Every structure is written in structure tokens, then in C-alpha cells.
Amino acid sequence: MKDKLYTAAKPTGRLTLGNYVGAVDNWLKMQEEYDSIFCVADLHSLTVLVDPKELKDNSYAVMANYLACGLDPKKCTLYFQSQIPAHPELCWLLDCITSMGEASRMTAYKEKAQNKNNVSVGLFNYPMLMAADILLYDAKYVPIGEDQRQHLELARNLAIRFNNKYGETFVVPQGVYQKVGAKIYNLQNPLKKMSKSDFDNSGNILLEDSLDEIKKKIKRAVTDSDSKIIYDPENKPGVSNLLSIYSVLTKQNMKSCEAFFEGKNYGALKNEVTNAVISVIEPIQEKFKFYMNNKDEIENIAKEGAEKIRAQAEKKVKLVKEKMGLLF
Ligand code: AMP
């Protein structure tokens, strides 16, 4: 039997190059090797996104991009989180073994809640829902970007805590992080993550951006005052970010990328990065259009995906409820 793998992206916006480089590119290899579940985490989107039409459009678009990038329903399971009510059900059960202290320490929550006066309980609860997503399916591996490391650690702690208190129930998941590209930064502010939830996308490349927009965004990417093209995230965050993108997309290690750019200028770096991005994104965009024009195909794939895993999720929740002393 193959080991299980679980991961997701939330449809709070359209997928970015950061999602591709830091996550989806890696998932393509993993679907060959593991019993993989790739979820569109629509319930998570409600923590930040409220417009129903936008949520629907984004949900279709994220699934269309999964398929366009090469996730294959014959090799893996694809579904929308809200199709399986066991997710929020297990979340509640995990909420009750999570302390306010540990949930309050989540830096993603603190960052998102900062300077906002209308923060939802859902946003606070996000990490416990994410833990439920993973633990429902006995996932051994969870490929994620650096931004999710703390949440994964919480999922591990909750699994261990539950197992210790109620007996062996959950597989303790392991995060899988890429060495290069685990965090792709905003091209205009290379100290900030490239994110699909931003209001201003001038520093974010979206997989659906026109090729012209992509060229312009990379051309305007922030670099720095000297002219050396080396990987040094601390002192040269902008250049290092471009090198990470180049390294992952051209499948070369960082040493050979640095050697390739030795003696070249930033203009050359930006041209090469543009070519690499376009050669990956152009064919994805073709397929993306097909799926967005055939939404019934997306719905059928998701229905079949959810059917494959629903019973397993329900069985896990039943077991957890029994162990916690619930009668029905
Ligand atoms: P999200 O965009 O938060 O729904 O995340 C979906 C997946 O993409 C997760 O595995 C994230 O860790 C990863 N991810 C999101 N943004 C980036 C980024 N800028 N760089 C690398 N990985 C990312």
C-alpha cells in the first residue's frame, strides 16, 4: 500500500506563481508516488473572503488550475472541502483539545488579525480546521510551503495529544518542505510572501495573468544596488527570489543557476526568468481555459473525488467521537 499524502490550497484568490513553485510543481511528482489527496479548501476561504460569487469563481478556478497544471484524477483524489462535512465536525472535536494559548500563538492569525476590528472566530479556528483536514485521512506526508509550518506543527501536537489521551487514533503527519522555492516572495516587496489574497497584485504573478502582464511584472521586480547574481536571501532578497523561481522552473540546482548567471546583469536574469515562467505558464493557461469553459467536468471530477474518500472521513470521525465518549 502506498503512503498517504494530503494537501490543499484555499480559493481566496487565483493561484499565484508562488503556489506553483512552492507547492503544485512538487505535487505533480508526488501524485505518482503516494496515495494523494489534493483539496480545494473552500471552507478556509470563508475566514477571509465573503463575496459568494467570488468564492464560487475562485473555487472553480483553483480546481481548473490544479487540473491544468497536471494533477490527474486517475492518479489522485481531487475534491472541494465543503463536500465532506466530516471536516468541520472533526474541527470541533479538535477545538476542544486545543488550548487558547497555543491557538493564539499562530503567527498567520496574528498577522491577518493585525489592525482589523472585525476578525472572525473562523480565522482564529483556521489551524484546527487544517489539522482536521489532514488527520481525517491518516495522511503521513503533507507537502506545504514555509508559511504553513507552524500550522502543521499544531496538527502534529493535536494528533499526539489525542493519541496519548484516548489511545492510538491519528497518524502523526510529517511536513514536506522544498529546499528551494518553499517561499516565493512578492516581486515588489521581496520580504513579503507572494500571496493570492492581496488586494494589490502588482508584485504577485497570477497563473492567469496575460503573458504581457507577466513580462511587465518581472521587468519591474525589485532587485538591489550591486550587480552580482548570487543566492543570498538575507542581503539580496529580490535577486534570490528570482533565482529561486528560475531554479525550480528550469529544474536546476542553485549552484548551476549561479554559474549560469555569473558575469551577467540583472536585465539578463529578468529575461531568463520571464522565459522560464512563460514556458511553464503558457500551456497551463490553454488547459485552464478548457476547464473554465467546461465547469460540469470540474464538478464531476470533484464528485467522484469526494465519493472516493467520504466513507474514510466519516469512519474517522465516528472513531474519534466514540473515543471521546459521545454516544451517537
Ligand atoms: P494557500 O495559498 O495559502 O492556499 O497555500 C497553498 C499552498 O501553496 C500551500 O502549500 C502554501 O504553503 C503554498 N504557498 C502559498 N504561497 C506560497 C509562496 N508565496 N511561496 C511558496 N509556497 C506558497
XYZ file of C-alpha atoms and ligand atoms in Angstrom:
351
model
C 0.000 0.000 0.000
C 1.190 3.497 -0.839
C 1.728 6.097 1.899
C -0.964 8.754 2.139
C -0.431 12.375 1.290
C -2.768 15.325 1.847
C -2.563 18.952 0.878
C -4.751 21.868 -0.159
C -4.958 25.436 -1.386
C -7.701 27.821 -0.387
C -9.649 29.655 -3.078
C -9.231 33.137 -1.617
C -7.969 34.333 -4.986
C -6.394 32.976 -8.129
C -3.339 30.732 -7.825
C -0.007 32.540 -7.950
C 3.384 31.600 -9.241
C 4.240 31.170 -5.531
C 1.616 28.419 -5.259
C 3.010 26.756 -8.366
C 6.704 26.963 -7.463
C 6.254 26.309 -3.727
C 3.534 23.702 -3.960
C 1.859 22.455 -7.132
C 5.094 21.717 -9.039
C 6.052 19.397 -6.218
C 2.590 17.810 -6.054
C 2.882 16.677 -9.667
C 5.736 14.357 -8.773
C 4.086 13.255 -5.567
C 0.848 12.089 -7.171
C 2.930 9.391 -8.913
C 4.409 8.107 -5.692
C 1.751 8.474 -2.993
C -1.930 7.866 -2.399
C -2.563 11.603 -2.746
C -5.478 13.852 -1.890
C -5.472 17.430 -3.218
C -8.241 19.555 -1.786
C -9.658 22.944 -2.728
C -10.123 24.302 0.773
C -13.238 26.409 0.226
C -14.294 26.390 3.892
C -10.981 28.009 4.761
C -11.781 30.824 2.332
C -14.739 31.904 4.414
C -12.267 33.084 7.047
C -11.213 35.953 4.788
C -13.473 36.062 1.749
C -17.175 36.694 1.932
C -18.498 37.529 -1.541
C -20.346 34.350 -2.642
C -19.860 34.898 -6.368
C -16.149 35.494 -5.945
C -15.824 32.386 -3.792
C -17.578 30.270 -6.441
C -15.442 31.664 -9.272
C -12.249 31.189 -7.317
C -13.204 27.638 -6.334
C -13.736 26.628 -9.956
C -10.556 28.444 -10.958
C -8.337 26.773 -8.349
C -9.629 23.329 -9.347
C -9.247 24.224 -13.046
C -5.658 25.220 -12.352
C -4.967 22.007 -10.414
C -6.109 20.069 -13.474
C -4.380 22.380 -15.952
C -1.081 22.082 -14.054
C -1.282 18.302 -14.379
C -2.970 16.878 -11.297
C -4.684 13.844 -12.723
C -7.913 12.451 -11.195
C -6.850 8.978 -12.357
C -3.768 9.198 -10.149
C -5.018 11.239 -7.192
C -8.154 12.457 -5.424
C -9.426 15.966 -6.133
C -12.398 17.488 -4.293
C -13.792 20.559 -2.539
C -13.536 20.595 1.259
C -17.192 21.613 1.745
C -18.350 18.392 0.059
C -17.373 16.437 3.165
C -18.997 17.615 6.428
C -16.587 15.474 8.447
C -14.031 18.327 8.130
C -15.856 20.884 10.319
C -17.108 18.084 12.546
C -13.611 16.883 13.376
C -12.522 20.508 13.696
C -14.956 20.989 16.598
C -13.674 17.871 18.340
C -10.086 19.100 17.939
C -11.061 22.605 19.117
C -11.953 21.033 22.414
C -8.453 19.653 22.963
C -6.680 22.835 21.778
C -5.694 25.461 24.320
C -6.397 29.145 23.710
C -2.698 29.771 24.394
C -1.378 27.607 21.583
C -4.004 28.771 19.087
C -3.237 32.409 19.961
C 0.434 31.881 19.152
C -0.234 31.207 15.453
C 1.649 33.918 13.599
C -0.541 33.701 10.463
C -3.563 34.565 12.619
C -1.746 37.385 14.362
C -0.610 38.872 11.038
C -4.042 38.635 9.452
C -5.870 39.953 12.502
C -3.484 42.872 12.997
C -5.156 46.288 12.763
C -8.532 44.771 11.909
C -11.515 45.302 14.191
C -13.749 42.702 12.605
C -11.846 39.437 12.924
C -13.952 36.267 12.674
C -13.843 33.306 15.034
C -13.326 31.304 11.823
C -9.965 32.966 11.229
C -8.877 32.043 14.736
C -10.118 28.499 14.170
C -8.337 28.057 10.844
C -5.397 25.965 12.151
C -7.716 23.475 13.885
C -9.727 23.048 10.674
C -6.468 22.491 8.828
C -5.465 19.878 11.418
C -8.840 18.165 10.886
C -8.319 18.157 7.090
C -5.044 16.300 7.456
C -5.904 13.969 10.331
C -9.166 12.738 8.790
C -7.326 10.831 6.095
C -4.346 9.384 8.019
C -2.010 11.457 5.869
C 1.617 10.632 6.556
C 3.003 13.412 4.350
C 1.814 16.980 3.948
C 3.692 18.980 1.316
C 3.403 22.675 2.238
C 5.233 25.958 2.000
C 7.150 27.535 4.890
C 4.102 29.685 5.693
C 2.242 26.594 6.904
C 4.993 25.100 9.087
C 3.545 26.340 12.377
C 0.057 25.080 11.483
C 1.441 21.651 10.628
C 3.270 21.591 13.953
C -0.060 22.232 15.690
C -1.686 19.377 13.738
C 1.124 17.086 14.885
C 0.745 18.194 18.513
C -3.013 17.647 18.436
C -2.595 14.156 16.935
C -0.034 13.209 19.592
C -2.144 14.712 22.389
C -5.267 12.875 21.254
C -3.426 9.564 20.840
C -1.909 9.882 24.325
C -5.206 10.691 25.968
C -7.620 8.402 24.089
C -5.403 5.738 22.506
C -3.885 5.399 19.028
C -6.264 7.157 16.604
C -4.394 9.547 14.331
C -1.340 9.179 12.134
C 1.105 11.920 13.158
C 1.716 13.804 9.891
C 5.084 14.982 8.588
C 5.506 18.258 6.718
C 7.378 18.056 3.427
C 9.195 21.279 2.523
C 11.034 22.131 -0.634
C 14.663 23.154 -0.248
C 14.370 25.842 -2.900
C 11.162 27.746 -3.571
C 9.456 26.892 -0.265
C 8.643 30.582 -0.013
C 8.346 32.770 -3.076
C 8.216 36.479 -2.337
C 6.307 39.425 -3.718
C 8.250 40.904 -6.663
C 7.647 44.451 -5.414
C 8.411 43.654 -1.786
C 10.738 40.653 -1.563
C 10.358 40.493 2.203
C 6.656 39.652 1.878
C 5.192 36.342 0.666
C 3.692 36.251 -2.820
C 0.041 35.788 -1.931
C -3.197 35.293 -3.804
C -5.137 37.057 -1.052
C -3.557 40.502 -1.656
C -5.618 43.456 -2.772
C -2.757 44.787 -4.914
C -1.327 42.182 -7.301
C 1.445 44.295 -8.848
C 4.083 42.118 -7.134
C 2.219 38.816 -7.496
C 2.246 36.783 -10.692
C -1.072 35.012 -11.084
C -1.193 31.859 -13.214
C -3.953 33.584 -15.203
C -2.032 36.824 -15.897
C -1.572 37.627 -19.570
C 1.933 36.960 -20.900
C 2.328 40.712 -21.276
C 1.464 41.336 -17.632
C 3.930 38.644 -16.598
C 6.725 40.267 -18.609
C 5.974 43.687 -17.098
C 5.797 42.388 -13.537
C 9.155 40.613 -13.808
C 10.748 43.604 -15.523
C 9.680 45.826 -12.623
C 10.772 43.313 -9.952
C 12.818 44.887 -7.152
C 16.496 43.862 -7.169
C 19.268 45.757 -5.363
C 22.084 48.218 -5.928
C 25.064 45.946 -6.647
C 25.076 43.769 -9.723
C 26.048 40.266 -8.529
C 23.648 37.428 -9.266
C 24.090 35.151 -6.269
C 21.691 33.384 -3.911
C 21.853 35.342 -0.662
C 18.299 35.738 0.705
C 19.377 37.864 3.646
C 21.310 40.523 1.753
C 19.804 40.146 -1.718
C 16.185 39.086 -1.221
C 14.909 40.290 -4.614
C 17.636 38.619 -6.669
C 17.456 35.449 -4.567
C 13.713 35.287 -5.120
C 14.163 35.472 -8.905
C 16.868 32.809 -8.693
C 14.573 30.507 -6.682
C 11.833 30.832 -9.283
C 14.350 30.149 -12.060
C 15.879 27.183 -10.260
C 12.557 25.409 -9.643
C 11.073 26.108 -13.064
C 14.181 25.069 -15.018
C 14.843 22.139 -12.655
C 18.447 23.148 -11.996
C 20.085 23.349 -8.618
C 21.086 26.732 -7.241
C 24.822 26.203 -7.850
C 24.297 25.688 -11.592
C 21.929 28.658 -11.744
C 24.550 30.885 -10.105
C 27.200 29.574 -12.516
C 24.908 30.248 -15.477
C 24.365 33.874 -14.426
C 27.975 34.618 -13.468
C 29.063 37.853 -15.147
C 25.560 38.559 -16.473
C 23.460 41.561 -15.457
C 20.026 41.884 -13.842
C 18.404 42.509 -17.228
C 19.600 39.072 -18.376
C 18.358 37.473 -15.159
C 14.917 39.005 -15.609
C 14.760 37.908 -19.261
C 15.662 34.336 -18.386
C 13.176 34.237 -15.503
C 10.479 35.635 -17.820
C 11.182 32.932 -20.415
C 11.120 30.197 -17.781
C 7.842 31.457 -16.286
C 6.145 31.834 -19.659
C 7.219 28.424 -20.908
C 5.625 26.835 -17.835
C 2.527 29.028 -17.640
C 1.519 29.233 -21.315
C 0.460 25.578 -21.713
C -1.248 25.693 -18.296
C -3.336 28.647 -19.448
C -4.577 26.761 -22.513
C -5.837 23.876 -20.399
C -7.184 26.239 -17.759
C -9.447 27.864 -20.379
C -10.779 24.450 -21.372
C -11.819 23.591 -17.812
C -13.316 27.011 -17.102
C -15.469 26.537 -20.204
C -16.453 23.042 -19.017
C -17.366 23.523 -15.387
C -19.530 20.394 -15.392
C -16.316 18.449 -15.943
C -14.848 20.062 -12.810
C -17.994 19.194 -10.860
C -17.924 15.568 -11.994
C -14.272 15.150 -11.097
C -14.890 16.651 -7.642
C -17.981 14.498 -7.083
C -16.049 11.344 -7.891
C -13.151 12.511 -5.745
C -15.356 13.161 -2.717
C -17.114 9.797 -3.150
C -13.746 8.022 -3.015
C -12.821 9.434 0.401
C -16.099 10.305 2.148
C -16.510 6.934 3.889
C -12.988 7.084 5.256
C -13.553 10.565 6.687
C -16.848 9.534 8.292
C -15.271 6.447 9.798
C -12.514 8.526 11.366
C -14.963 10.996 12.914
C -17.061 8.130 14.283
C -13.985 6.619 15.904
C -12.962 9.956 17.433
C -16.475 10.543 18.808
C -16.586 7.077 20.354
C -13.206 7.580 21.993
C -14.296 10.934 23.410
C -17.419 9.380 24.942
C -20.089 10.626 22.567
C -22.988 8.208 22.271
C -24.069 8.704 18.657
P -2.543 28.915 0.119
O -2.160 29.862 -0.980
O -2.317 29.521 1.472
O -3.879 28.324 -0.069
O -1.496 27.708 0.056
C -1.493 26.656 -0.883
C -0.111 26.025 -0.900
O 0.804 26.905 -1.563
C 0.476 25.800 0.496
O 1.257 24.619 0.464
C 1.353 27.004 0.704
O 2.382 26.753 1.632
C 1.908 27.218 -0.705
N 2.237 28.619 -0.940
C 1.394 29.682 -0.894
N 2.041 30.820 -1.176
C 3.341 30.485 -1.385
C 4.511 31.219 -1.709
N 4.493 32.527 -1.877
N 5.684 30.542 -1.850
C 5.726 29.197 -1.694
N 4.656 28.443 -1.378
C 3.476 29.066 -1.232
